[in-house]
C-alpha positions as CSV (number, residue, x, y, z in Angstrom):
1,M,109.7,161.0,148.6
2,Q,107.4,161.3,145.8
3,D,110.2,161.6,143.4
4,S,111.6,158.4,144.5
5,G,108.4,156.8,144.6
6,G,107.4,157.7,140.9
7,P,110.1,155.9,139.2
8,T,109.1,152.6,141.2
9,V,105.4,153.0,140.4
10,G,106.3,153.8,136.8
11,T,108.8,150.7,136.5
12,Q,106.3,148.3,138.0
13,T,103.6,149.4,135.6
14,S,106.1,149.0,132.7
15,D,107.0,145.8,133.7
16,A,103.4,144.5,133.9
17,D,102.7,145.8,130.6
18,A,105.6,144.3,129.0
19,G,104.6,141.0,130.8
20,R,101.1,141.4,129.2
21,R,102.7,141.9,125.9
22,G,104.9,139.0,126.1
23,A,102.3,136.7,127.0
24,A,99.8,137.6,124.2
25,P,102.2,136.3,121.3
26,C,102.8,133.0,123.5
27,R,99.0,132.4,123.6
28,G,98.8,133.4,120.1
29,S,101.6,131.2,119.0
30,R,100.1,128.0,120.7
31,R,96.7,128.8,119.1
32,K,98.6,128.9,115.8
33,V,100.1,125.4,116.3
34,L,96.7,124.0,117.7
35,R,94.6,124.9,115.4
36,P,95.9,123.2,112.6
37,L,96.1,119.8,114.4
38,V,92.6,120.3,115.3
39,T,91.6,121.0,111.8
40,L,93.6,117.9,110.8
41,V,92.0,115.8,113.1
42,A,88.6,117.2,112.6
43,R,88.9,116.7,108.6
44,A,90.2,112.9,109.2
45,L,87.3,111.9,111.6
46,A,84.9,113.6,109.1
47,R,86.5,111.5,106.3
48,M,86.3,108.5,108.3
49,V,82.7,108.8,109.0
50,A,81.8,109.6,105.6
51,M,83.7,106.6,104.2
52,L,81.9,104.5,106.6
53,W,78.5,105.6,105.8
54,L,79.2,105.1,102.0
55,I,81.0,101.7,102.4
56,A,77.8,100.5,104.6
57,S,75.6,101.8,102.1
58,V,77.1,100.5,99.1
59,T,77.5,97.0,100.9
60,F,73.9,96.9,101.8
61,L,72.5,97.7,98.3
62,A,75.4,95.5,96.5
63,I,74.6,92.4,98.6
64,R,70.8,92.6,98.5
65,A,71.2,93.3,94.5
66,L,73.1,89.6,94.0
67,P,70.7,86.8,92.4
68,G,68.8,85.2,95.2
69,N,68.2,85.7,98.9
70,P,68.5,83.8,102.0
71,V,64.6,82.6,101.7
72,D,65.1,81.5,98.3
73,V,68.2,79.5,99.0
74,W,66.4,77.8,102.4
75,M,63.2,77.1,100.2
76,Q,65.6,75.1,97.6
77,E,67.1,73.2,100.7
78,M,63.7,72.4,101.7
79,Q,62.3,71.1,98.4
80,G,61.1,67.6,98.5
81,T,59.6,67.6,102.0
82,G,56.2,67.6,100.8
83,L,55.5,71.4,101.6
84,T,54.0,73.8,98.7
85,G,56.1,76.8,97.7
86,D,53.9,79.1,100.0
87,Q,54.6,76.9,103.0
88,A,57.9,76.7,102.5
89,R,58.4,80.5,102.0
90,D,56.6,81.1,105.1
91,Q,58.6,78.7,107.3
92,A,62.0,80.1,105.8
93,A,60.7,83.4,106.8
94,R,60.0,82.5,110.1
95,L,63.1,80.3,110.9
96,L,65.6,83.1,109.4
97,K,63.6,85.8,110.9
98,I,63.1,87.6,107.9
99,D,60.3,89.9,106.9
100,V,59.8,89.3,103.3
101,D,57.2,92.0,103.1
102,E,59.6,94.7,104.5
103,S,60.5,97.5,101.8
104,L,64.2,98.0,101.2
105,V,64.2,101.4,102.7
106,S,63.0,100.1,105.9
107,Q,65.5,97.4,105.9
108,Y,68.2,100.0,105.3
109,V,66.8,102.1,108.2
110,G,66.8,99.3,110.5
111,Y,70.4,98.5,109.2
112,M,71.8,102.0,110.1
113,R,70.1,102.2,113.2
114,N,71.7,98.8,114.4
115,L,75.1,100.0,112.9
116,L,75.0,103.2,114.9
117,R,74.7,100.8,118.3
118,G,77.6,98.6,117.2
119,D,75.2,95.8,116.5
120,L,76.2,94.0,113.3
121,G,73.2,91.4,113.7
122,D,72.9,88.0,113.9
123,S,73.9,85.1,111.5
124,I,70.6,83.9,109.6
125,I,72.1,80.9,107.6
126,L,75.7,80.1,108.7
127,S,75.0,79.9,112.3
128,P,71.4,81.3,112.8
129,G,71.1,83.4,116.0
130,T,74.7,83.8,116.4
131,P,76.2,87.4,116.6
132,V,78.0,88.2,113.6
133,M,80.5,90.3,116.1
134,E,81.2,87.1,118.2
135,M,81.6,85.2,114.7
136,L,84.1,87.9,113.4
137,G,86.1,87.8,117.0
138,V,86.7,84.0,116.7
139,R,87.7,84.0,112.9
140,L,89.6,87.1,113.1
141,A,92.1,86.2,115.6
142,W,93.1,82.9,113.4
143,T,93.4,85.2,110.5
144,L,95.5,87.7,112.1
145,F,97.7,84.7,113.4
146,S,98.4,83.5,109.9
147,V,98.6,86.5,107.9
148,S,100.4,89.2,110.3
149,P,103.5,87.6,111.0
150,A,103.7,86.5,107.5
151,L,103.3,90.0,106.3
152,I,105.9,91.1,108.7
153,V,108.7,88.8,107.4
154,G,107.9,89.5,103.8
155,F,108.4,93.1,104.5
156,L,111.6,92.7,106.1
157,I,113.0,90.5,103.5
158,G,111.7,92.6,100.9
159,L,113.6,95.6,102.4
160,Y,116.9,93.6,102.5
161,L,116.9,92.1,99.1
162,G,115.8,95.4,97.5
163,S,118.5,97.4,99.0
164,R,121.2,94.6,98.3
165,A,119.8,94.6,94.5
166,A,119.9,98.7,94.3
167,Y,123.5,98.5,95.5
168,R,124.5,95.8,93.3
169,R,122.8,97.3,90.2
170,G,123.7,95.7,87.0
171,T,125.2,92.8,88.5
172,W,124.1,89.0,88.5
173,L,122.8,89.2,91.9
174,D,120.5,92.3,90.9
175,R,119.2,90.5,88.1
176,L,118.6,87.5,90.1
177,I,116.9,89.2,92.7
178,T,114.8,91.6,90.4
179,N,113.5,88.8,88.1
180,G,112.7,86.3,91.1
181,S,110.9,89.3,92.7
182,A,109.0,90.2,89.3
183,L,107.8,86.4,89.0
184,T,106.5,86.0,92.5
185,D,104.7,89.6,92.6
186,S,103.0,88.8,89.1
187,M,101.6,85.2,90.5
188,P,98.5,85.8,92.8
189,P,98.5,84.2,96.2
190,V,95.8,81.5,95.3
191,L,98.1,80.5,92.1
192,I,100.9,80.4,95.0
193,G,99.0,78.2,97.2
194,I,97.7,75.8,94.4
195,L,101.5,75.5,93.7
196,L,103.0,74.8,97.1
197,V,100.0,71.8,97.7
198,F,100.8,70.5,94.5
199,Y,104.7,70.3,94.7
200,V,105.4,70.5,98.2
201,G,102.6,68.1,99.5
202,V,101.8,65.8,96.4
203,V,104.8,65.6,94.1
204,W,107.6,66.0,96.7
205,E,105.4,64.8,99.8
206,L,107.6,67.0,102.0
207,V,104.2,68.0,103.9
208,P,101.3,65.9,104.9
209,I,98.5,68.3,103.4
210,Q,95.6,66.3,104.2
211,S,96.3,66.3,108.1
212,L,97.1,70.0,108.0
213,R,93.6,71.0,107.0
214,G,92.0,73.6,109.3
215,A,93.7,75.6,112.2
216,Y,94.7,72.7,114.5
217,S,94.5,68.6,114.5
218,S,91.3,67.3,115.4
219,G,92.3,65.4,118.3
220,V,93.9,68.2,119.9
221,Q,92.0,70.2,122.5
222,P,92.2,74.0,122.5
223,G,93.9,75.7,125.2
224,F,96.9,76.9,126.9
225,T,98.8,73.9,126.1
226,L,102.0,72.7,124.3
227,D,100.4,70.0,121.9
228,F,97.8,72.8,120.9
229,A,100.3,75.3,120.2
230,L,102.7,73.0,118.5
231,S,99.5,72.0,116.1
232,A,98.4,75.3,115.4
233,L,101.9,76.4,114.2
234,A,102.2,73.3,112.2
235,H,98.9,74.2,110.5
236,V,99.6,77.8,109.6
237,I,103.2,77.2,108.0
238,M,101.7,76.8,104.5
239,P,99.2,79.5,104.4
240,S,102.0,81.8,105.8
241,M,104.4,80.5,103.2
242,V,102.0,81.8,100.7
243,Y,101.7,85.3,102.3
244,V,105.3,85.7,102.6
245,L,106.1,84.6,98.9
246,A,103.0,86.8,97.7
247,S,104.3,89.7,99.2
248,V,108.0,89.8,99.3
249,G,108.4,90.2,95.5
250,G,106.4,93.7,95.4
251,W,108.4,95.2,98.6
252,T,111.9,93.9,97.0
253,L,110.9,95.6,93.8
254,M,109.5,99.0,95.5
255,M,112.4,98.9,98.0
256,R,114.9,98.4,94.9
257,G,113.3,101.7,93.0
258,S,113.4,103.8,96.3
259,A,117.1,102.8,97.1
260,L,118.2,103.8,93.5
261,G,116.7,107.1,93.8
262,V,118.1,107.8,97.4
263,L,121.7,106.9,95.8
264,K,121.6,109.6,93.3
265,D,120.8,112.2,96.1
266,D,123.6,114.7,97.0
267,Y,123.8,113.7,100.5
268,V,125.2,110.4,99.7
269,A,128.0,111.8,97.4
270,Q,128.5,114.1,100.3
271,A,128.9,111.2,102.7
272,R,131.2,109.3,100.3
273,A,133.4,112.4,100.2
274,R,133.6,112.7,103.9
275,G,135.0,109.4,103.6
276,L,132.2,107.2,105.4
277,S,132.4,103.7,104.9
278,E,129.8,102.1,102.4
279,R,128.1,100.2,105.1
280,T,127.4,103.2,107.1
281,I,126.1,104.9,103.8
282,R,124.1,102.0,103.4
283,V,122.6,101.7,106.6
284,S,122.4,105.2,107.9
285,F,121.5,107.1,104.7
286,V,120.1,104.9,102.2
287,Q,118.0,102.1,103.8
288,R,116.7,104.8,106.2
289,N,115.3,107.3,103.6
290,A,114.4,104.7,101.3
291,R,112.3,102.6,103.3
292,L,109.9,105.8,104.3
293,P,107.6,105.6,101.4
294,L,107.3,101.6,102.0
295,V,106.4,101.8,105.7
296,T,103.2,103.9,104.9
297,G,102.3,101.1,102.2
298,F,103.2,98.3,104.7
299,A,100.6,99.9,107.2
300,I,98.0,100.1,104.7
301,S,98.5,96.6,103.5
302,M,97.8,95.5,107.0
303,G,94.5,96.8,107.0
304,F,93.6,94.1,103.7
305,V,94.4,91.3,106.3
306,V,90.6,90.7,106.4
307,S,89.9,90.5,103.0
308,G,92.9,89.2,101.4
309,S,92.9,85.7,102.7
310,V,89.6,84.6,101.2
311,L,91.0,82.3,98.5
312,V,94.1,81.2,100.4
313,E,91.9,80.2,103.2
314,E,89.7,78.2,101.1
315,I,92.6,75.9,99.8
316,F,93.8,75.2,102.8
317,V,90.6,75.0,104.7
318,Y,91.5,77.4,107.3
319,P,89.0,78.7,109.7
320,G,89.8,82.4,109.2
321,V,87.6,85.7,108.2
322,G,88.5,84.7,104.4
323,Q,86.7,81.4,104.8
324,L,83.8,83.0,106.7
325,L,83.1,85.3,103.9
326,A,83.7,82.9,101.3
327,D,80.7,80.6,103.1
328,A,78.5,83.7,103.6
329,L,78.5,84.4,99.9
330,A,77.8,81.1,99.0
331,L,74.9,80.8,101.5
332,R,73.6,84.5,101.0
333,D,74.2,84.9,104.5
334,Y,73.4,89.0,104.5
335,T,74.4,90.2,107.9
336,V,77.8,88.0,108.1
337,M,78.8,89.5,104.5
338,Q,78.0,92.9,105.7
339,G,79.9,92.5,108.7
340,V,82.7,91.1,107.2
341,V,83.1,93.9,104.6
342,L,82.6,96.2,107.2
343,A,85.5,94.9,109.3
344,T,87.5,95.2,106.3
345,T,86.6,98.6,106.0
346,V,87.4,99.8,109.5
347,T,90.9,97.9,109.4
348,V,91.7,99.6,106.4
349,L,90.6,103.4,107.6
350,I,92.7,102.8,110.8
351,A,95.5,101.1,109.0
352,T,95.7,104.6,106.9
353,A,95.7,106.7,109.9
354,I,98.2,104.9,111.4
355,A,100.5,105.1,108.3
356,D,100.2,108.8,108.3
357,T,101.4,108.8,111.8
358,L,104.1,106.6,111.1
359,Y,105.3,108.7,108.2
360,G,105.3,111.9,110.3
361,W,107.1,110.2,113.2
362,L,109.8,108.6,110.9
363,D,110.1,112.0,108.7
364,P,110.3,115.0,110.7
365,R,110.3,117.3,107.8
366,T,106.6,116.3,107.5
367,R,105.9,117.7,111.0
368,T,107.6,120.9,110.5
369,E,104.2,122.7,109.8
370,Y,102.8,122.0,113.0
371,E,105.5,122.5,115.2
């Protein structure tokens, strides 16, 4: 009995030890996978916080280094009312809720304290007493409505034209696409907007430019109605055309260069040797791999939606974030300027993080280190 029981106990002990020995490597392997991911996320968050603090500090100092200040601007508007310089200064400081004797350090400490609470302050000149966050929310909706679809359309057109030019390299089609893309890419958006207004609206009279100023017609009430939707679409066509024309050239040239590089790779030659059709090679091999670098650039470009529309919105009197920033700069509205710049910074940082994630998802080779 003892002999028969001995091996059983020994076998159980051996199995338990083997189980423990097998479990340890699993836990260790999980740690090896999770540790780099945690480190990556922690570093990304640390960089984001550091960049936000740096941009917020630079913005605070740069805006206050501009010539003039809100009190001086307000005093100039009050000239001729019979008030002395000191009386006008005191009244402006009281109306704008600005302590003219407060030191720069005290202003900075208060600004950062409010920023940590998510409070961007109130407008002091454009709309006194209105929270900047509320103003940004309204204007940002119009900017996204005009810019985002246009950037997507320009990106998709650029991918198609760039791949076609690469496949027809050296032909008249390649020269036409390349030269046209180089022309539009070299023109700033504000110049494209001016040319559209001049030719489309003035010379050819295809579009009534004067009646398309703003986000919708003056006689239309905002709401979920067909009239409002049609009016908003009519008013957004011209600004959107500017964004499409300004972006499509760059994407076309980048896609052409990337596709030409992919066409020289060995796996494309191997695909041809296997007898695959040119359409399959173009779609499944060339376009799929050539667009990877462009996807990250597109995600980052979406982050500049907030700031890239300043002059274009001024041309078409479109009530977006760009026009809000231009008005704030003209009137020295510190809080609104700071809010717009910080909103731009946040969108760029978020877009950069999304670009890294998209690239890892589209290209599995970048994920092998963490799998």
